[in-house]
PDB file of C-alpha atoms and ligand atoms in Angstrom:
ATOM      1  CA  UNK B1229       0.000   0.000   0.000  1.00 67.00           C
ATOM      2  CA  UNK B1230       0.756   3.549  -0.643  1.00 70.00           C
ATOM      3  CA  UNK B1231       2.551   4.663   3.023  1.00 75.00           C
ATOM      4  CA  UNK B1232       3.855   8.358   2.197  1.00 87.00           C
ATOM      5  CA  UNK B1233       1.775  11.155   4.171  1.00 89.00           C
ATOM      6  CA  UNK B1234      -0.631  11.987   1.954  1.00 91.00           C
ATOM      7  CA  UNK B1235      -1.591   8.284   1.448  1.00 93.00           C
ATOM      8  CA  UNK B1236      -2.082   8.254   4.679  1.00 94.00           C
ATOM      9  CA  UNK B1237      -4.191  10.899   6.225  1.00 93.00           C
ATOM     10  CA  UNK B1238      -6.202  10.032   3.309  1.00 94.00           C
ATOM     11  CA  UNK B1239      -7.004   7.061   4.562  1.00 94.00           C
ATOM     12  CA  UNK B1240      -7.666   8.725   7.834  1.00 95.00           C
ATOM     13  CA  UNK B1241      -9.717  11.284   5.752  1.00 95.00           C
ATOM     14  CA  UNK B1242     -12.079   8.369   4.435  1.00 94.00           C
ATOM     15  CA  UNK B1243     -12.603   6.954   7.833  1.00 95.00           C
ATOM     16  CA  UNK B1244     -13.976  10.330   9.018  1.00 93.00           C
ATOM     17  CA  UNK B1245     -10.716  10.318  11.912  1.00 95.00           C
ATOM     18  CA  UNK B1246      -9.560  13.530  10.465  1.00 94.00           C
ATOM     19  CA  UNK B1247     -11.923  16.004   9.983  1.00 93.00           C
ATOM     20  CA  UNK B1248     -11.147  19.628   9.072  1.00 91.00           C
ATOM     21  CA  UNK B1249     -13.436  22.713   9.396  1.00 93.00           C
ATOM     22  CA  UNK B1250     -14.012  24.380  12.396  1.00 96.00           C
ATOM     23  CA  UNK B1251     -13.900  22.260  16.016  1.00 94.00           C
ATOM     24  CA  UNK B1252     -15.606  22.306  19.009  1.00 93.00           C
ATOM     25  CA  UNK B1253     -13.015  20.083  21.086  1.00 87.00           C
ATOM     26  CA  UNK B1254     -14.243  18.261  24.716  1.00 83.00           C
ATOM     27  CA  UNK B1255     -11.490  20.473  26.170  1.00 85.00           C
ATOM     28  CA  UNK B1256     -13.512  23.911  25.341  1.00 90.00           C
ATOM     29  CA  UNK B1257     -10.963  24.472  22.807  1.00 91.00           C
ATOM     30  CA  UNK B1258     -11.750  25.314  19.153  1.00 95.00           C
ATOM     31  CA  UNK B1259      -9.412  23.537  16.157  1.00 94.00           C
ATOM     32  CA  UNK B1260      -9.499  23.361  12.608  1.00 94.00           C
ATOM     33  CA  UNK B1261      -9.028  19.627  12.688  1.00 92.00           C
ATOM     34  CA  UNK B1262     -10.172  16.817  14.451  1.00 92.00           C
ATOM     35  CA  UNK B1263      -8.225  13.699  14.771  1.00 93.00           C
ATOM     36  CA  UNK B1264      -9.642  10.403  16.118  1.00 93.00           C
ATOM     37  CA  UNK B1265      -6.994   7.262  15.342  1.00 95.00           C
ATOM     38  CA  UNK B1266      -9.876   5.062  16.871  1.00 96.00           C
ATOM     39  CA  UNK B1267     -11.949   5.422  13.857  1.00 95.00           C
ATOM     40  CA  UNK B1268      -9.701   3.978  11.117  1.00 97.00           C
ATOM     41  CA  UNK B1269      -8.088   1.603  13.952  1.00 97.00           C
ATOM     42  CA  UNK B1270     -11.786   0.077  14.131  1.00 97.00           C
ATOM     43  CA  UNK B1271     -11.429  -1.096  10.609  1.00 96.00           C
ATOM     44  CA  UNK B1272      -9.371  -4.552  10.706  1.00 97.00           C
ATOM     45  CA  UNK B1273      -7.682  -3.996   7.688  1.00 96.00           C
ATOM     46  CA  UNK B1274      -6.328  -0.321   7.656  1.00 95.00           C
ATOM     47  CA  UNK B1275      -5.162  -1.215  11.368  1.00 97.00           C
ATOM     48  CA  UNK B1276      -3.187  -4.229   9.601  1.00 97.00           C
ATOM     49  CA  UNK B1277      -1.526  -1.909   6.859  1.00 96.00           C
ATOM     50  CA  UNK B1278      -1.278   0.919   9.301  1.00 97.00           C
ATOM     51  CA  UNK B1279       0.812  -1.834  11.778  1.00 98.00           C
ATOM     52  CA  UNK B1280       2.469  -3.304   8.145  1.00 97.00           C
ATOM     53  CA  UNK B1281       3.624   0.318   7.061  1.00 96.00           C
ATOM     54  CA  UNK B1282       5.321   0.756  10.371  1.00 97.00           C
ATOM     55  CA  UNK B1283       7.219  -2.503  10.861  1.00 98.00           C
ATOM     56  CA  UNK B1284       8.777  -1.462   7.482  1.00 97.00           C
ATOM     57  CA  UNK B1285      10.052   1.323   8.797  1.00 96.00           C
ATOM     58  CA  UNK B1286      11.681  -0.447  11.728  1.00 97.00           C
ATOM     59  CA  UNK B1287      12.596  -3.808   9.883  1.00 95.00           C
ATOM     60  CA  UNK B1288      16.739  -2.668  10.476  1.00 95.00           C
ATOM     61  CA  UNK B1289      16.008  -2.280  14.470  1.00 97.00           C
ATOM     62  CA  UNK B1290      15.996  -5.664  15.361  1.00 98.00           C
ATOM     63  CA  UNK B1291      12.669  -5.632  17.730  1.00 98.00           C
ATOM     64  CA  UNK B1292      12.142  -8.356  20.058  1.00 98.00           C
ATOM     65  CA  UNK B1293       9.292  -6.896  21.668  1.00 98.00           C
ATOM     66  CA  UNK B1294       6.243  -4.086  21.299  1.00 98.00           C
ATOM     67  CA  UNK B1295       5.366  -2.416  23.939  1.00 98.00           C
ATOM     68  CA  UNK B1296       2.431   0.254  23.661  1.00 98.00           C
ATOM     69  CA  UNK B1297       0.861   2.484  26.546  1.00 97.00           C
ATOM     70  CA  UNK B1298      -2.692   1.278  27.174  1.00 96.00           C
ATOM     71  CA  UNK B1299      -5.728   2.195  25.869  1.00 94.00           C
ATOM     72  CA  UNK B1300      -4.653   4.493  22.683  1.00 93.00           C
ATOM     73  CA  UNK B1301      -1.538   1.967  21.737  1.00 97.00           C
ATOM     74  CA  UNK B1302      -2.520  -1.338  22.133  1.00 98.00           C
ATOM     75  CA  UNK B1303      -4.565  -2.140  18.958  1.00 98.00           C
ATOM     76  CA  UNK B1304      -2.100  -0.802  16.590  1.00 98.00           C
ATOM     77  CA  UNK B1305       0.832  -2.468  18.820  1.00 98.00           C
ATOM     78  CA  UNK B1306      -0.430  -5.680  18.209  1.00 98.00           C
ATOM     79  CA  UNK B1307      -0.386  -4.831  14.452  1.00 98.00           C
ATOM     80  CA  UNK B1308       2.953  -3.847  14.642  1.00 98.00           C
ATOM     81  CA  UNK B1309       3.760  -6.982  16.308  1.00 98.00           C
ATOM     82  CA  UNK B1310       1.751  -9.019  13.935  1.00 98.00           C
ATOM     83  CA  UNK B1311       3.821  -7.579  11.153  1.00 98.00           C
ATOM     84  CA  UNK B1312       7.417  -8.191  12.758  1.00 98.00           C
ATOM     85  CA  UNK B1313       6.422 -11.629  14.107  1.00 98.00           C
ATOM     86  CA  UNK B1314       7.492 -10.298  17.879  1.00 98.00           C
ATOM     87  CA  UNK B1315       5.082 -10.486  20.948  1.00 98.00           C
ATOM     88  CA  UNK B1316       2.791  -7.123  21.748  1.00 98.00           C
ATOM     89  CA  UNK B1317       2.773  -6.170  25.265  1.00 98.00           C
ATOM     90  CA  UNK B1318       1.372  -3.256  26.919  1.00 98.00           C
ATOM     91  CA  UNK B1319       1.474  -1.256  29.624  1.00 98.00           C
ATOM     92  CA  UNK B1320      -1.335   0.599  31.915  1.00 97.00           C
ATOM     93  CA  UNK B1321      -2.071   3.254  34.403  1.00 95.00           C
ATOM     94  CA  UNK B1322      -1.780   1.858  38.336  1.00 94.00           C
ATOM     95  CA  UNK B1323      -2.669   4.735  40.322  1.00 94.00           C
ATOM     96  CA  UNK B1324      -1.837   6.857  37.451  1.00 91.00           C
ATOM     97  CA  UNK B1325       1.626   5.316  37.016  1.00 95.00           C
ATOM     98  CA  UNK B1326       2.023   3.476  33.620  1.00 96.00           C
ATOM     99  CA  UNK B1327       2.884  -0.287  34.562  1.00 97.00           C
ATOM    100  CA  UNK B1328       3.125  -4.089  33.337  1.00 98.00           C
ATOM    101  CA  UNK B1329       0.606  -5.895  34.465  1.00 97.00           C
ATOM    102  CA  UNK B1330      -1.201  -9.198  33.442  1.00 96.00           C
ATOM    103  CA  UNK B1331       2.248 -11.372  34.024  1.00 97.00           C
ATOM    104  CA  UNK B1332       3.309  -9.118  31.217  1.00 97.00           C
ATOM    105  CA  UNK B1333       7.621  -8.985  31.777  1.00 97.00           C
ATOM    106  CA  UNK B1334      10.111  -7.893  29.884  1.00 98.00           C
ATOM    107  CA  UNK B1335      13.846  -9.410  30.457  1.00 97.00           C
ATOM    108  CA  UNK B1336      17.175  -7.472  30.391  1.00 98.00           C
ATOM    109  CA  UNK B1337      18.601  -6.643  27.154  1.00 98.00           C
ATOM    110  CA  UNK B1338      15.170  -7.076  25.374  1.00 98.00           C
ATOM    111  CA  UNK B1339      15.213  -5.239  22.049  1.00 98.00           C
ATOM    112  CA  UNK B1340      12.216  -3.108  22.669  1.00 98.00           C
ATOM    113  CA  UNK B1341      10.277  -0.689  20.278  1.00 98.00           C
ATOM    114  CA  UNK B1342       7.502   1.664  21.672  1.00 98.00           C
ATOM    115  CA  UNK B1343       4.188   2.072  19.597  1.00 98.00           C
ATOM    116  CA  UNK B1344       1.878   4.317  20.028  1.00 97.00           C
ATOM    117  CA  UNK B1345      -1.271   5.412  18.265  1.00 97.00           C
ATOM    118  CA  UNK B1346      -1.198   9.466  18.332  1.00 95.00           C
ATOM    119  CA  UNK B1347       2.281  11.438  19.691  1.00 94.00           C
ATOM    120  CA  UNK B1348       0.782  15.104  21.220  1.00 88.00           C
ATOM    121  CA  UNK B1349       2.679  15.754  23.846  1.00 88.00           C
ATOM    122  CA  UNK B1350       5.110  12.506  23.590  1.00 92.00           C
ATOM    123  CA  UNK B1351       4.448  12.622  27.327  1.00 93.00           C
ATOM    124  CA  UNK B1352       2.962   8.572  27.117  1.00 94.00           C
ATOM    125  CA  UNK B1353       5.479   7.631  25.045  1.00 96.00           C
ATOM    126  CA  UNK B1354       8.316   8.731  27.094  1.00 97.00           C
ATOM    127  CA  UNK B1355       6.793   6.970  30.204  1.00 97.00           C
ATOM    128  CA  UNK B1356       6.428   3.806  27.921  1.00 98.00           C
ATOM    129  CA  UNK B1357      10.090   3.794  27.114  1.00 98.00           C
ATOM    130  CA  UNK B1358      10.863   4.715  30.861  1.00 98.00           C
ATOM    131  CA  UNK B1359       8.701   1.316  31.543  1.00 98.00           C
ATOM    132  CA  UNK B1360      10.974  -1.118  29.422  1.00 98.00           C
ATOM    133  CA  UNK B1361      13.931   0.939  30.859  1.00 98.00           C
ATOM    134  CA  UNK B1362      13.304  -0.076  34.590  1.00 97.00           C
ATOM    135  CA  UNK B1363      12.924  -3.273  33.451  1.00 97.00           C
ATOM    136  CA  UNK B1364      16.433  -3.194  31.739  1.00 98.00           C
ATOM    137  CA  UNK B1365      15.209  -3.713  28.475  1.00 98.00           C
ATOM    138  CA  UNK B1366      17.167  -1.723  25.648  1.00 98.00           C
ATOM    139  CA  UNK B1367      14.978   0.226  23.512  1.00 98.00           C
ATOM    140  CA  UNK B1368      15.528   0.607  20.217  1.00 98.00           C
ATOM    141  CA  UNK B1369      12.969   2.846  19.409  1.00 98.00           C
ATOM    142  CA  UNK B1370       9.645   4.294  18.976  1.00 98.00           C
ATOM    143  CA  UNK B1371       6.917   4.578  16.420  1.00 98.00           C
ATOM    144  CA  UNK B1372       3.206   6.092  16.096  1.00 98.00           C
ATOM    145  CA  UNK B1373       1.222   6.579  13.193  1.00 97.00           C
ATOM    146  CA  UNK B1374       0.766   9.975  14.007  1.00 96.00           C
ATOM    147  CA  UNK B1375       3.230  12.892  15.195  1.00 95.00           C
ATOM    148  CA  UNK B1376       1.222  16.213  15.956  1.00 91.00           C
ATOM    149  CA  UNK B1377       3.379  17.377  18.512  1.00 88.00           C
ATOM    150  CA  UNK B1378       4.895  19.950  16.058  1.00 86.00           C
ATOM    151  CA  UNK B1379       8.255  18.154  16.392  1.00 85.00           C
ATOM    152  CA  UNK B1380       8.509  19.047  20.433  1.00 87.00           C
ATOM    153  CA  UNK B1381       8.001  15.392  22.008  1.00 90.00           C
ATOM    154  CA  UNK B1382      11.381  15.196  23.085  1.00 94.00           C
ATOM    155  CA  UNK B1383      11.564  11.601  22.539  1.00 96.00           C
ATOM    156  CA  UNK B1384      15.262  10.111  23.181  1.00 96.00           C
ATOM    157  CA  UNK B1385      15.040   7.280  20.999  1.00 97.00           C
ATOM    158  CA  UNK B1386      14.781   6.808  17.178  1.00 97.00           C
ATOM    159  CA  UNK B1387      11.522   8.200  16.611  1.00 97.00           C
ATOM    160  CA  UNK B1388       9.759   6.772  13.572  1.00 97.00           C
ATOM    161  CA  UNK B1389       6.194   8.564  12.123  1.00 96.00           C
ATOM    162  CA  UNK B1390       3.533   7.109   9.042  1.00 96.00           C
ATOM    163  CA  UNK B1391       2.779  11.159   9.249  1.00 95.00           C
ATOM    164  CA  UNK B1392       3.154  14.293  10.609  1.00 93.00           C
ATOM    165  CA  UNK B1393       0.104  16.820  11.189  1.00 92.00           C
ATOM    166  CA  UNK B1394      -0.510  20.275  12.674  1.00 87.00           C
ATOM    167  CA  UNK B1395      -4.065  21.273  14.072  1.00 87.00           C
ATOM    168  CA  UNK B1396      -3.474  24.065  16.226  1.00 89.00           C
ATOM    169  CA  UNK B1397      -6.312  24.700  19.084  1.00 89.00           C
ATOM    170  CA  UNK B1398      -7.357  28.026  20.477  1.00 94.00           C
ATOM    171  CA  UNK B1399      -9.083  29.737  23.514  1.00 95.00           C
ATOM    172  CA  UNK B1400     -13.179  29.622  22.707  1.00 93.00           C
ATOM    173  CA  UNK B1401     -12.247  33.750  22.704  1.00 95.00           C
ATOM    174  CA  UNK B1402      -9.624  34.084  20.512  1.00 96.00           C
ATOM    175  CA  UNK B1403     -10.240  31.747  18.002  1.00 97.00           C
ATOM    176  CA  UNK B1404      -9.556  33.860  14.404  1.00 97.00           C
ATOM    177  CA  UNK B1405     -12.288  30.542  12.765  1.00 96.00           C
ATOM    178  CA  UNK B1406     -15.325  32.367  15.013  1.00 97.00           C
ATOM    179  CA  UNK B1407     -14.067  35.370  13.969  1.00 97.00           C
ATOM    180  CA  UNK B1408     -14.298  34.386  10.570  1.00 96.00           C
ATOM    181  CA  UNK B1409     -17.791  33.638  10.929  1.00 96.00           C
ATOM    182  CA  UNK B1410     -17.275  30.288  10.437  1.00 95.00           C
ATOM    183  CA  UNK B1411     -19.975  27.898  12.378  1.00 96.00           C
ATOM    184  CA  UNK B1412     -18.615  25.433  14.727  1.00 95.00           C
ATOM    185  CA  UNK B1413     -19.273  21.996  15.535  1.00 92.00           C
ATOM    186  CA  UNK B1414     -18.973  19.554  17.784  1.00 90.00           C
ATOM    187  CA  UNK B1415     -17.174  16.241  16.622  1.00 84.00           C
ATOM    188  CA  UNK B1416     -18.924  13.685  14.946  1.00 68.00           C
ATOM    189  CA  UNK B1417     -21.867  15.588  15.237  1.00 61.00           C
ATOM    190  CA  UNK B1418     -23.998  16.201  11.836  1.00 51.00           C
ATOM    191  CA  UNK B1419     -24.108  20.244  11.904  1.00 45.00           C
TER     192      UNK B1419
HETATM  193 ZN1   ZN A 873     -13.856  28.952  16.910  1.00 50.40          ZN
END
């Protein structure tokens, strides 16, 4: 499958998980775009060539493991996994510290690479590769479908991306789309 950018945020495009117009967002905030990975994840197939298209990228790492930060990570984790032939673990919140759990371990040494769905603030990720660390795994790096972090998620590993996008969000009040005139909606509404 086609895996360059535009490829793919046009297959997000066609599984209405990136929307652009003029946002509503649950945090009060008003965007031009709207970006929901959980609507082309739910379609068994793009998740496959989403997880495909990243295990490409990664073939040269040598992964023994995926490891992906519960809930956002885990269905495109086991994708990735799927593709490389490697196990897909993941990792979630214990009184909000990111954790294995399940019997899930990982031993020392183990060539790990981080998947996530969506990188905004890179703030999951980081604690994801800080999870295989304590376990003295070795990570080899991380991957997402998505960067919109506008290249600031400080992550210290190779970092690999299907695409990068920029949807800006502004104050309710300052927002130059309402000043535009332009009507807003609420996601996945019909306005
Ligand atoms: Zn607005």
């Amino acid at each position: 499958m086609p895996t360059d950018t535009a490829a793919i945020l046009d297959r997000f495009r066609r599984a209405g998980a990136l929307l652009e117009g003029h946002f509503r967002l649950t945090s009060g905030r008003h965007s031009p775009g709207y970006l929901q990975c959980a609507l082309v994840l739910q379609h068994p197939r793009e998740a496959e060539a989403l997880g495909a298209a990243i295990a490409d990228r990664v073939r040269g790492l040598d992964v023994q493991t995926v490891l992906s930060p519960a809930l956002g990570g885990i269905v495109i984790g086991q994708e990735v996994g799927r593709a490389l032939g490697v196990r897909a673990l993941f990792a979630e919140r214990q009184d909000g510290r990111l954790t294995l759990r399940r019997g899930f371990s990982l031993e020392a040494g183990e060539r790990v690479l981080v998947v996530e769905d969506v990188v905004t603030t890179g703030g999951s990720t980081r604690e994801t590769i800080d999870v295989a660390r304590e376990a003295r795994a070795v990570v080899v790096g991380a991957a997402a479908i998505i960067d919109r972090s506008g290249g600031q998620q400080k992550i210290d590993v190779p970092f690999h991306v299907l695409a990068e996008v920029s949807l800006p969000t502004y104050d309710a009040e300052a927002c130059p789309l309402c000043r535009a005139g332009l009507p807003v909606v609420k996601p996945g509404s019909r306005t």
